[in-house]
Coordinates of C-alpha atoms in Angstrom, one line a residue:
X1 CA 11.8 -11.2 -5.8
X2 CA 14.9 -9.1 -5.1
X3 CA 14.8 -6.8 -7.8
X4 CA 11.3 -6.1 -6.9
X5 CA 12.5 -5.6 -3.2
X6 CA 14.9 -3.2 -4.2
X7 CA 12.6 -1.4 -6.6
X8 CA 10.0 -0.5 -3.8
X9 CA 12.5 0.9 -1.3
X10 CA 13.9 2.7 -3.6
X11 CA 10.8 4.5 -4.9
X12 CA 10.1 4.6 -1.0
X13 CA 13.1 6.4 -0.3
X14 CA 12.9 9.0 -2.9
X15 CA 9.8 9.8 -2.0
X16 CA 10.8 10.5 1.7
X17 CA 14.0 12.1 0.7
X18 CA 11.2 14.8 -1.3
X19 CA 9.4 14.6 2.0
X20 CA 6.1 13.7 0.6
X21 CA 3.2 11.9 2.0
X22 CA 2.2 9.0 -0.2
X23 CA -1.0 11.4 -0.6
X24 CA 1.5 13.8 -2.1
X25 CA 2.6 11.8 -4.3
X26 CA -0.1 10.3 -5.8
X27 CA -1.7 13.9 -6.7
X28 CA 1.4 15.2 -7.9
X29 CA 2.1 12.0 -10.2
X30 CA -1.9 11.4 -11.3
X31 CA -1.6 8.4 -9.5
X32 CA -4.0 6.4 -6.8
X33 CA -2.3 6.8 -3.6
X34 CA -3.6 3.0 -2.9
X35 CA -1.2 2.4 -6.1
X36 CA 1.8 4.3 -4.1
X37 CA 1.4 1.7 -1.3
X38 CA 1.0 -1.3 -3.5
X39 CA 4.6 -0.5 -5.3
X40 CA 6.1 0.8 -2.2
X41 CA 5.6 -2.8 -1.0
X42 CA 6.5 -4.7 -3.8
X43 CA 3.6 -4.9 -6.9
X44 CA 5.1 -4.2 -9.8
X45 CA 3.7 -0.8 -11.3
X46 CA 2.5 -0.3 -15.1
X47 CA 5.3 1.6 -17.4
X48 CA 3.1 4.5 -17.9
X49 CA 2.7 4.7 -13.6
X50 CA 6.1 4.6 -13.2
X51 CA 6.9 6.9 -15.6
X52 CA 5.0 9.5 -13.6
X53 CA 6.1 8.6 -10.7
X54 CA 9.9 9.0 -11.6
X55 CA 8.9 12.5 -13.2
X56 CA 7.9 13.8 -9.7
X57 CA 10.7 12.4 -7.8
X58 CA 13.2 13.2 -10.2
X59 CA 14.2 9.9 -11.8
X60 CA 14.0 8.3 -15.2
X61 CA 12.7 5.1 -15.9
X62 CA 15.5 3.4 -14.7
X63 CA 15.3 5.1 -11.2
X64 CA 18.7 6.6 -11.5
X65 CA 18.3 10.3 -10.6
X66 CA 18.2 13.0 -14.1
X67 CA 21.1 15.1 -14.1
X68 CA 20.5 18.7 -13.3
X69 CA 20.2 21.0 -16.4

């Protein structure tokens, strides 16, 4: 699915671009770092997941980047 496709690299790429190990992330986001490899290639994460995923990487849910307060 191309959405899906699109979805993964993009959480992928954030996550480079904060230079963190998928190790990283998981910890920081409360997440399994087995779960960070599953959505970095392509399963589709639960709302709650995501949501902490986009808090440490600076998105909201719709992985567009929060504006700078």
């Amino acid at each position: 699915n191309k959405f899906m496709e699109n979805f993964s690299e993009k959480i992928k790429e954030a996550r480079k671009a904060k230079r963190l190990s998928r190790r990283e992330l998981a910890e920081k986001s409360n997440v399994s770092e087995i779960a960070i490899y599953y959505i970095e290639n392509g399963k589709t994460p639960s709302l709650r997941t995501l949501s902490r995923i986009c808090e440490v990487l600076g998105f909201d849910i719709t992985l567009t980047p929060k504006k700078q307060q």
